[in-house]
Amino acid sequence: MYNIFMNKKISEKVINRLTLYHCILQDFISKGNEYISSKQIATLLKIDDSQVRKDINFLNNSGKSRVGYYVKELKKSIETTLGFAKTKNAYIIGAGNLGMALAKYDNFISYGLNITTLFDNDKAKIGKEINNKKILDIKTLPKFTKEHGVEIAILTVPGKYAQETAEFIIKSNIKYIWNFTPTVLDVPEDIQVWNENLMGNFLQFTYNI
Amino acid sequence: MYNIFMNKKISEKVINRLTLYHCILQDFISKGNEYISSKQIATLLKIDDSQVRKDINFLNNSGKSRVGYYVKELKKSIETTLGFAKTKNAYIIGAGNLGMALAKYDNFISYGLNITTLFDNDKAKIGKEINNKKILDIKTLPKFTKEHGVEIAILTVPGKYAQETAEFIIKSNIKYIWNFTPTVLDVPEDIQVWNENLMGNFLQFTYNI
């Protein structure tokens, strides 16, 4: 089906809000609610009612009744717009606490992120499984990537090993790095890095405390 | 010292970038570099040179030579502007993998976030220590908060326990919740929640893949 919204550029803030609406809708569905109003969403997120309506108008969503939006239809509209259906495979590089936490985070798959495997250099961890995902020897990454063609690496090694590990990942032909380390990576032009800047997020939150 | 920049409102995007510059500066210092150019920062972050200069002009930074900014002075300017000096104490609620990972993340303290204690309801974990921080029984949270007056809770419990745990945190008189769970919390007007929306971040990153 052709979706006229696919070609619209969506801002990062809108993507962020739509994902939060999606969380709320999942919760409403699990509680057996059939309708939701923009006011209910706005109250939960402490944002403006009109903002929610504007975001929803942007979606290809038709299901609105007098008592609110149909929860299931609205959820589907968000999924279509954000392209959840197109699953992306990823590896976790670094099976420490953070890597383990992300491997256990079952919510990812419903947003189109399929973490298939973890990699580490710790012999005590290699060969084990976490949440049905194998932990493999980092040395086998180039071969594994060649066979499976995975595009995304989720980098969760300690900060001091981040740069050298990133270089190894890139040599293994991975083009996208979701960087959870506190190190800014120095990478070639054609490699895309998304810095999961936890400290930046924290400071945004606490700036006015 | 009076800082005229303290009263300026800084946008979330600027805070985010300044934190990344700070990471780069720390790295430059550890490598013994004395100067850094806006171009070097821009190249590492794949953003525009003029953007970096604009951000730095916003700071109360005076140390610029012909070969670039003085790394240490620039780092200090960022710290003053973002208020790193004002340390905030926090608890981690939920000593699972994610809670453990955050407790081990030593970088937080240099950004003014002091995680003092973890709380959990798992008897196998209570009494243990992680990175010199004790894991205490969640039941003791109200008493502990009363004695230590901590304002920030970092919520890392599984999503299905997020709402009830948040309610308990609020009853314990904590006003700020940094929410790492995939659940949108329903909280009173005077409670501030920052949703660490990992899926939203992922989708921003992968939207164009």
Tab-separated table of C-alpha atoms in Angstrom:
chain	number	residue	atom	x	y	z
A	1	MET	CA	0.000	0.000	0.000
A	2	TYR	CA	1.232	3.401	-0.895
A	3	ASN	CA	1.497	5.674	2.099
A	4	ILE	CA	1.584	9.328	1.163
A	5	PHE	CA	3.226	10.119	4.494
A	6	MET	CA	6.263	7.982	3.874
A	7	ASN	CA	7.960	10.745	1.984
A	8	LYS	CA	7.306	13.450	4.530
A	9	LYS	CA	10.246	14.363	6.653
A	10	ILE	CA	9.440	13.843	10.322
A	11	SER	CA	11.383	15.815	12.905
A	12	GLU	CA	13.227	14.043	15.707
A	13	LYS	CA	10.923	15.549	18.304
A	14	VAL	CA	7.838	14.240	16.532
A	15	ILE	CA	9.350	10.756	16.227
A	16	ASN	CA	10.131	10.896	19.926
A	17	ARG	CA	6.594	11.891	20.875
A	18	LEU	CA	4.963	9.345	18.547
A	19	THR	CA	6.992	6.595	20.223
A	20	LEU	CA	5.731	7.722	23.617
A	21	TYR	CA	2.133	7.799	22.332
A	22	HIS	CA	2.730	4.244	21.124
A	23	CYS	CA	3.810	3.163	24.632
A	24	ILE	CA	0.639	4.685	26.051
A	25	LEU	CA	-1.535	2.979	23.433
A	26	GLN	CA	0.023	-0.416	24.180
A	27	ASP	CA	-0.788	0.151	27.829
A	28	PHE	CA	-4.387	1.176	27.009
A	29	ILE	CA	-4.854	-1.942	24.862
A	30	SER	CA	-3.540	-4.223	27.606
A	31	LYS	CA	-6.096	-2.637	29.961
A	32	GLY	CA	-8.915	-3.286	27.480
A	33	ASN	CA	-9.624	0.357	26.593
A	34	GLU	CA	-11.116	0.972	23.171
A	35	TYR	CA	-10.807	4.766	22.917
A	36	ILE	CA	-8.320	7.408	23.903
A	37	SER	CA	-8.591	11.192	23.753
A	38	SER	CA	-5.794	13.601	22.886
A	39	LYS	CA	-6.380	15.088	26.346
A	40	GLN	CA	-5.587	11.746	28.033
A	41	ILE	CA	-2.314	11.430	26.114
A	42	ALA	CA	-1.425	15.070	26.797
A	43	THR	CA	-2.062	14.721	30.534
A	44	LEU	CA	0.172	11.650	30.839
A	45	LEU	CA	3.037	13.370	29.013
A	46	LYS	CA	2.373	16.808	30.523
A	47	ILE	CA	2.327	18.410	27.126
A	48	ASP	CA	-0.245	20.484	25.326
A	49	ASP	CA	-3.432	18.922	24.066
A	50	SER	CA	-3.150	20.795	20.761
A	51	GLN	CA	0.354	19.369	20.232
A	52	VAL	CA	-1.005	15.823	20.477
A	53	ARG	CA	-3.809	16.590	18.019
A	54	LYS	CA	-1.327	18.171	15.609
A	55	ASP	CA	0.941	15.107	15.756
A	56	ILE	CA	-1.976	12.746	15.207
A	57	ASN	CA	-3.293	14.816	12.302
A	58	PHE	CA	0.098	14.281	10.700
A	59	LEU	CA	-0.501	10.522	10.716
A	60	ASN	CA	-2.568	8.737	8.137
A	61	ASN	CA	-5.191	8.115	10.816
A	62	SER	CA	-8.875	8.101	10.090
A	63	GLY	CA	-10.343	6.423	13.171
A	64	LYS	CA	-11.787	9.123	15.360
A	65	SER	CA	-15.130	8.905	17.092
A	66	ARG	CA	-16.900	11.374	19.330
A	67	VAL	CA	-15.368	9.730	22.425
A	68	GLY	CA	-11.809	9.717	21.114
A	69	TYR	CA	-9.456	7.886	18.786
A	70	TYR	CA	-9.727	4.133	18.311
A	71	VAL	CA	-6.709	2.902	20.242
A	72	LYS	CA	-5.832	0.034	17.906
A	73	GLU	CA	-6.141	2.090	14.722
A	74	LEU	CA	-4.091	4.907	16.153
A	75	LYS	CA	-1.404	2.452	17.212
A	76	LYS	CA	-1.327	1.003	13.705
A	77	SER	CA	-1.075	4.469	12.134
A	78	ILE	CA	1.986	5.244	14.224
A	79	GLU	CA	3.580	1.929	13.283
A	80	THR	CA	2.961	2.547	9.592
A	81	THR	CA	4.266	6.085	9.706
A	82	LEU	CA	7.403	5.260	11.658
A	83	GLY	CA	8.055	2.145	9.618
A	84	PHE	CA	8.142	-0.386	12.458
A	85	ALA	CA	7.215	-3.080	9.992
A	86	LYS	CA	10.667	-2.907	8.362
A	87	THR	CA	12.689	-4.961	10.850
A	88	LYS	CA	16.376	-4.151	11.208
A	89	ASN	CA	18.851	-6.708	12.514
A	90	ALA	CA	21.531	-5.662	14.943
A	91	TYR	CA	24.403	-6.999	17.048
A	92	ILE	CA	25.341	-5.933	20.555
A	93	ILE	CA	29.091	-5.408	20.880
A	94	GLY	CA	30.016	-5.780	24.545
A	95	ALA	CA	28.129	-8.234	26.773
A	96	GLY	CA	28.552	-6.289	30.015
A	97	ASN	CA	25.650	-5.087	32.159
A	98	LEU	CA	24.443	-2.568	29.608
A	99	GLY	CA	24.702	-5.011	26.693
A	100	MET	CA	22.854	-7.611	28.774
A	101	ALA	CA	20.157	-5.091	29.723
A	102	LEU	CA	19.573	-4.187	26.076
A	103	ALA	CA	19.564	-7.862	25.054
A	104	LYS	CA	16.815	-8.496	27.613
A	105	TYR	CA	14.736	-5.514	26.527
A	106	ASP	CA	11.963	-7.362	24.676
A	107	ASN	CA	10.228	-4.166	23.634
A	108	PHE	CA	12.793	-3.531	20.895
A	109	ILE	CA	11.420	-6.194	18.589
A	110	SER	CA	7.960	-4.609	18.460
A	111	TYR	CA	9.661	-1.434	17.199
A	112	GLY	CA	11.488	-3.235	14.424
A	113	LEU	CA	14.839	-3.743	16.133
A	114	ASN	CA	15.880	-7.378	16.113
A	115	ILE	CA	18.991	-7.984	18.198
A	116	THR	CA	20.226	-11.344	16.993
A	117	THR	CA	23.611	-11.847	18.667
A	118	LEU	CA	26.027	-10.425	21.232
A	119	PHE	CA	29.806	-10.254	20.843
A	120	ASP	CA	32.456	-10.065	23.559
A	121	ASN	CA	36.114	-10.965	24.113
A	122	ASP	CA	35.577	-12.444	27.593
A	123	LYS	CA	36.024	-16.228	27.452
A	124	ALA	CA	33.790	-16.636	30.501
A	125	LYS	CA	30.904	-15.141	28.522
A	126	ILE	CA	31.504	-16.539	25.023
A	127	GLY	CA	29.183	-19.432	24.222
A	128	LYS	CA	26.554	-18.460	26.774
A	129	GLU	CA	23.069	-17.261	25.911
A	130	ILE	CA	21.057	-14.306	27.076
A	131	ASN	CA	17.370	-14.012	26.215
A	132	ASN	CA	17.851	-16.625	23.451
A	133	LYS	CA	20.708	-14.666	21.881
A	134	LYS	CA	24.154	-16.226	21.697
A	135	ILE	CA	27.279	-14.477	22.939
A	136	LEU	CA	30.000	-15.016	20.341
A	137	ASP	CA	33.724	-14.305	20.205
A	138	ILE	CA	34.298	-10.778	18.883
A	139	LYS	CA	37.004	-12.230	16.608
A	140	THR	CA	34.307	-13.958	14.581
A	141	LEU	CA	32.471	-10.672	13.856
A	142	PRO	CA	33.875	-10.082	10.323
A	143	LYS	CA	32.974	-13.598	9.215
A	144	PHE	CA	29.565	-13.444	10.903
A	145	THR	CA	28.704	-10.071	9.383
A	146	LYS	CA	29.686	-11.300	5.943
A	147	GLU	CA	27.365	-14.298	6.288
A	148	HIS	CA	24.412	-12.467	7.835
A	149	GLY	CA	24.756	-8.972	6.399
A	150	VAL	CA	23.817	-7.108	9.576
A	151	GLU	CA	23.998	-3.312	9.310
A	152	ILE	CA	23.688	-2.068	12.894
A	153	ALA	CA	26.115	-2.484	15.803
A	154	ILE	CA	25.052	-1.442	19.290
A	155	LEU	CA	28.269	-0.455	21.034
A	156	THR	CA	28.258	-1.136	24.792
A	157	VAL	CA	31.931	-1.726	25.609
A	158	PRO	CA	33.726	0.356	28.288
A	159	GLY	CA	34.587	3.862	27.072
A	160	LYS	CA	38.325	3.263	26.863
A	161	TYR	CA	37.880	0.439	24.330
A	162	ALA	CA	35.233	2.271	22.301
A	163	GLN	CA	37.436	3.693	19.534
A	164	GLU	CA	39.413	0.520	18.781
A	165	THR	CA	36.244	-1.578	18.913
A	166	ALA	CA	34.490	0.835	16.551
A	167	GLU	CA	37.379	0.505	14.085
A	168	PHE	CA	37.051	-3.272	14.224
A	169	ILE	CA	33.293	-3.018	13.686
A	170	ILE	CA	33.812	-0.804	10.654
A	171	LYS	CA	36.404	-3.202	9.222
A	172	SER	CA	33.750	-5.887	9.650
A	173	ASN	CA	31.653	-3.884	7.195
A	174	ILE	CA	29.008	-2.517	9.547
A	175	LYS	CA	27.781	0.940	8.544
A	176	TYR	CA	25.641	2.080	11.488
A	177	ILE	CA	26.794	2.331	15.088
A	178	TRP	CA	24.463	3.069	17.983
A	179	ASN	CA	27.044	4.301	20.473
A	180	PHE	CA	26.194	3.870	24.174
A	181	THR	CA	29.744	4.617	25.339
A	182	PRO	CA	30.732	8.060	26.648
A	183	THR	CA	33.371	8.317	23.903
A	184	VAL	CA	32.885	10.323	20.731
A	185	LEU	CA	34.030	8.035	17.926
A	186	ASP	CA	36.329	9.109	15.129
A	187	VAL	CA	34.955	7.320	12.052
A	188	PRO	CA	35.101	7.649	8.250
A	189	GLU	CA	32.623	9.794	6.340
A	190	ASP	CA	30.377	6.917	5.218
A	191	ILE	CA	29.798	5.510	8.723
A	192	GLN	CA	26.786	6.749	10.662
A	193	VAL	CA	27.024	7.029	14.434
A	194	TRP	CA	24.149	7.797	16.775
A	195	ASN	CA	25.482	8.907	20.144
A	196	GLU	CA	23.223	7.762	22.953
A	197	ASN	CA	24.311	10.692	25.030
A	198	LEU	CA	22.995	9.748	28.481
A	199	MET	CA	24.725	12.642	30.196
A	200	GLY	CA	23.283	15.118	27.729
A	201	ASN	CA	19.856	13.692	28.417
A	202	PHE	CA	20.409	13.892	32.153
A	203	LEU	CA	21.499	17.514	31.937
A	204	GLN	CA	18.472	18.418	29.833
A	205	PHE	CA	16.345	16.909	32.588
A	206	THR	CA	18.100	18.441	35.570
A	207	TYR	CA	19.134	21.783	34.119
A	208	ASN	CA	16.394	23.580	36.000
A	209	ILE	CA	16.471	21.625	39.264
B	1	MET	CA	31.453	34.384	40.602
B	2	TYR	CA	28.492	35.787	38.791
B	3	ASN	CA	28.002	34.176	35.441
B	4	ILE	CA	25.866	36.215	33.097
B	5	PHE	CA	25.103	33.091	31.104
B	6	MET	CA	23.406	31.311	33.979
B	7	ASN	CA	20.116	33.030	33.273
B	8	LYS	CA	20.040	32.325	29.561
B	9	LYS	CA	17.726	29.572	28.495
B	10	ILE	CA	19.671	26.850	26.714
B	11	SER	CA	17.815	24.607	24.291
B	12	GLU	CA	17.902	20.842	24.684
B	13	LYS	CA	19.809	20.464	21.429
B	14	VAL	CA	22.532	22.854	22.582
B	15	ILE	CA	22.863	21.062	25.940
B	16	ASN	CA	23.166	17.812	24.044
B	17	ARG	CA	25.907	19.126	21.759
B	18	LEU	CA	27.832	20.801	24.590
B	19	THR	CA	27.943	17.467	26.417
B	20	LEU	CA	29.383	15.809	23.346
B	21	TYR	CA	31.990	18.572	22.992
B	22	HIS	CA	32.862	17.926	26.621
B	23	CYS	CA	33.467	14.216	25.898
B	24	ILE	CA	35.758	15.182	23.034
B	25	LEU	CA	37.656	17.667	25.220
B	26	GLN	CA	38.191	15.040	27.937
B	27	ASP	CA	39.610	12.759	25.279
B	28	PHE	CA	41.893	15.520	23.925
B	29	ILE	CA	43.168	16.279	27.416
B	30	SER	CA	43.932	12.625	28.107
B	31	LYS	CA	45.948	12.578	24.867
B	32	GLY	CA	47.916	15.664	25.943
B	33	ASN	CA	46.523	18.062	23.347
B	34	GLU	CA	46.491	21.724	24.289
B	35	TYR	CA	44.370	23.197	21.505
B	36	ILE	CA	41.295	22.193	19.562
B	37	SER	CA	39.666	23.850	16.569
B	38	SER	CA	35.953	24.114	15.890
B	39	LYS	CA	36.683	22.201	12.677
B	40	GLN	CA	38.095	19.235	14.642
B	41	ILE	CA	34.994	19.069	16.820
B	42	ALA	CA	32.710	19.466	13.815
B	43	THR	CA	34.438	16.669	11.892
B	44	LEU	CA	34.145	14.217	14.777
B	45	LEU	CA	30.429	14.923	15.201
B	46	LYS	CA	29.748	15.325	11.475
B	47	ILE	CA	28.058	18.638	12.028
B	48	ASP	CA	28.689	22.088	10.626
B	49	ASP	CA	31.749	24.034	11.687
B	50	SER	CA	29.706	27.215	12.053
B	51	GLN	CA	27.342	25.412	14.435
B	52	VAL	CA	30.239	24.553	16.748
B	53	ARG	CA	31.506	28.138	16.702
B	54	LYS	CA	28.014	29.444	17.427
B	55	ASP	CA	27.637	27.087	20.402
B	56	ILE	CA	31.033	28.051	21.781
B	57	ASN	CA	30.310	31.760	21.358
B	58	PHE	CA	27.310	31.192	23.563
B	59	LEU	CA	29.620	30.070	26.381
B	60	ASN	CA	31.488	32.460	28.635
B	61	ASN	CA	34.695	31.329	26.947
B	62	SER	CA	37.577	33.674	26.350
B	63	GLY	CA	40.467	31.314	25.608
B	64	LYS	CA	40.954	31.272	21.875
B	65	SER	CA	44.333	31.430	20.175
B	66	ARG	CA	45.232	31.438	16.507
B	67	VAL	CA	45.627	27.629	16.562
B	68	GLY	CA	42.321	26.971	18.270
B	69	TYR	CA	40.585	26.986	21.634
B	70	TYR	CA	42.497	26.111	24.793
B	71	VAL	CA	41.116	22.659	25.561
B	72	LYS	CA	41.113	23.022	29.360
B	73	GLU	CA	39.483	26.464	29.360
B	74	LEU	CA	36.829	25.394	26.906
B	75	LYS	CA	36.069	22.342	29.035
B	76	LYS	CA	35.730	24.548	32.098
B	77	SER	CA	33.414	26.963	30.267
B	78	ILE	CA	31.085	24.136	29.366
B	79	GLU	CA	31.081	22.888	32.939
B	80	THR	CA	30.279	26.341	34.287
B	81	THR	CA	27.522	26.947	31.772
B	82	LEU	CA	25.843	23.578	32.225
B	83	GLY	CA	26.230	23.723	35.992
B	84	PHE	CA	28.183	20.489	36.476
B	85	ALA	CA	29.543	21.910	39.692
B	86	LYS	CA	26.156	21.612	41.379
B	87	THR	CA	26.154	17.910	42.239
B	88	LYS	CA	22.806	16.159	42.418
B	89	ASN	CA	22.338	12.984	44.426
B	90	ALA	CA	20.269	10.158	43.032
B	91	TYR	CA	19.106	6.626	43.763
B	92	ILE	CA	18.779	3.790	41.279
B	93	ILE	CA	15.515	1.916	41.728
B	94	GLY	CA	15.934	-1.574	40.311
B	95	ALA	CA	19.291	-3.334	40.513
B	96	GLY	CA	18.911	-5.393	37.340
B	97	ASN	CA	21.347	-5.257	34.429
B	98	LEU	CA	20.437	-1.716	33.469
B	99	GLY	CA	20.587	-0.443	37.045
B	100	MET	CA	23.954	-2.167	37.475
B	101	ALA	CA	25.263	-0.685	34.227
B	102	LEU	CA	24.287	2.826	35.305
B	103	ALA	CA	25.773	2.269	38.783
B	104	LYS	CA	29.069	1.311	37.133
B	105	TYR	CA	29.070	4.287	34.783
B	106	ASP	CA	31.747	6.401	36.471
B	107	ASN	CA	31.346	9.246	34.005
B	108	PHE	CA	28.167	10.422	35.708
B	109	ILE	CA	29.948	11.928	38.675
B	110	SER	CA	32.021	14.269	36.515
B	111	TYR	CA	28.743	15.638	35.150
B	112	GLY	CA	27.322	16.293	38.583
B	113	LEU	CA	25.254	13.142	39.004
B	114	ASN	CA	26.120	11.299	42.186
B	115	ILE	CA	24.409	7.931	42.415
B	116	THR	CA	24.646	7.040	46.081
B	117	THR	CA	22.542	3.911	46.514
B	118	LEU	CA	20.565	1.252	44.676
B	119	PHE	CA	17.246	-0.202	45.798
B	120	ASP	CA	15.688	-3.545	44.928
B	121	ASN	CA	13.234	-6.079	46.338
B	122	ASP	CA	15.347	-9.138	45.493
B	123	LYS	CA	16.750	-10.678	48.678
B	124	ALA	CA	19.663	-12.160	46.740
B	125	LYS	CA	20.790	-8.630	45.835
B	126	ILE	CA	19.989	-6.678	49.012
B	127	GLY	CA	23.109	-6.006	51.105
B	128	LYS	CA	25.536	-6.408	48.198
B	129	GLU	CA	27.616	-3.606	46.749
B	130	ILE	CA	28.180	-2.450	43.207
B	131	ASN	CA	30.880	0.095	42.422
B	132	ASN	CA	30.971	1.105	46.117
B	133	LYS	CA	27.233	1.704	46.212
B	134	LYS	CA	25.040	-0.398	48.497
B	135	ILE	CA	21.950	-2.220	47.311
B	136	LEU	CA	19.219	-1.677	49.909
B	137	ASP	CA	15.750	-3.086	50.454
B	138	ILE	CA	13.197	-1.005	48.535
B	139	LYS	CA	11.017	-1.039	51.653
B	140	THR	CA	13.524	1.240	53.371
B	141	LEU	CA	13.264	3.912	50.648
B	142	PRO	CA	10.831	6.262	52.481
B	143	LYS	CA	12.968	6.270	55.627
B	144	PHE	CA	16.187	6.632	53.635
B	145	THR	CA	14.880	9.505	51.531
B	146	LYS	CA	13.677	11.306	54.652
B	147	GLU	CA	17.155	11.039	56.185
B	148	HIS	CA	19.173	11.917	53.068
B	149	GLY	CA	16.796	14.181	51.177
B	150	VAL	CA	17.579	12.803	47.728
B	151	GLU	CA	15.519	14.317	44.909
B	152	ILE	CA	16.170	12.095	41.896
B	153	ALA	CA	15.172	8.476	41.319
B	154	ILE	CA	16.511	6.599	38.312
B	155	LEU	CA	13.855	4.039	37.475
B	156	THR	CA	15.229	0.810	35.990
B	157	VAL	CA	12.681	-1.816	37.040
B	158	PRO	CA	10.946	-4.029	34.441
B	159	GLY	CA	8.219	-2.157	32.538
B	160	LYS	CA	5.338	-4.032	34.155
B	161	TYR	CA	6.341	-2.844	37.640
B	162	ALA	CA	7.110	0.711	36.563
B	163	GLN	CA	3.805	2.380	37.540
B	164	GLU	CA	3.494	0.849	41.009
B	165	THR	CA	7.164	1.493	41.740
B	166	ALA	CA	6.813	5.104	40.607
B	167	GLU	CA	3.879	5.537	42.994
B	168	PHE	CA	5.991	4.189	45.838
B	169	ILE	CA	8.867	6.511	44.882
B	170	ILE	CA	6.514	9.498	44.913
B	171	LYS	CA	5.110	8.490	48.313
B	172	SER	CA	8.731	8.438	49.473
B	173	ASN	CA	8.836	12.139	48.637
B	174	ILE	CA	11.035	12.041	45.540
B	175	LYS	CA	10.093	14.700	42.974
B	176	TYR	CA	12.163	13.817	39.892
B	177	ILE	CA	12.082	10.501	38.073
B	178	TRP	CA	14.473	9.598	35.262
B	179	ASN	CA	12.431	6.845	33.666
B	180	PHE	CA	14.373	4.146	31.777
B	181	THR	CA	11.376	1.803	31.547
B	182	PRO	CA	9.282	1.594	28.367
B	183	THR	CA	6.191	2.585	30.375
B	184	VAL	CA	4.742	6.087	30.358
B	185	LEU	CA	4.111	6.900	34.030
B	186	ASP	CA	0.898	8.420	35.321
B	187	VAL	CA	2.053	10.849	38.024
B	188	PRO	CA	0.701	13.944	39.850
B	189	GLU	CA	1.219	17.451	38.491
B	190	ASP	CA	4.167	18.338	40.754
B	191	ILE	CA	6.293	15.303	39.834
B	192	GLN	CA	8.733	15.667	36.940
B	193	VAL	CA	9.443	12.663	34.764
B	194	TRP	CA	12.120	12.466	32.085
B	195	ASN	CA	11.411	9.568	29.745
B	196	GLU	CA	14.619	7.991	28.509
B	197	ASN	CA	12.888	6.913	25.360
B	198	LEU	CA	15.391	4.448	23.881
B	199	MET	CA	13.050	3.329	21.136
B	200	GLY	CA	12.369	6.908	20.098
B	201	ASN	CA	16.101	7.472	19.893
B	202	PHE	CA	16.589	4.318	17.873
B	203	LEU	CA	13.871	5.308	15.431
B	204	GLN	CA	15.370	8.761	14.999
B	205	PHE	CA	18.627	7.040	14.117
B	206	THR	CA	17.256	4.397	11.798
B	207	TYR	CA	14.387	6.308	10.215
B	208	ASN	CA	16.334	6.796	6.998
B	209	ILE	CA	18.121	3.434	6.807
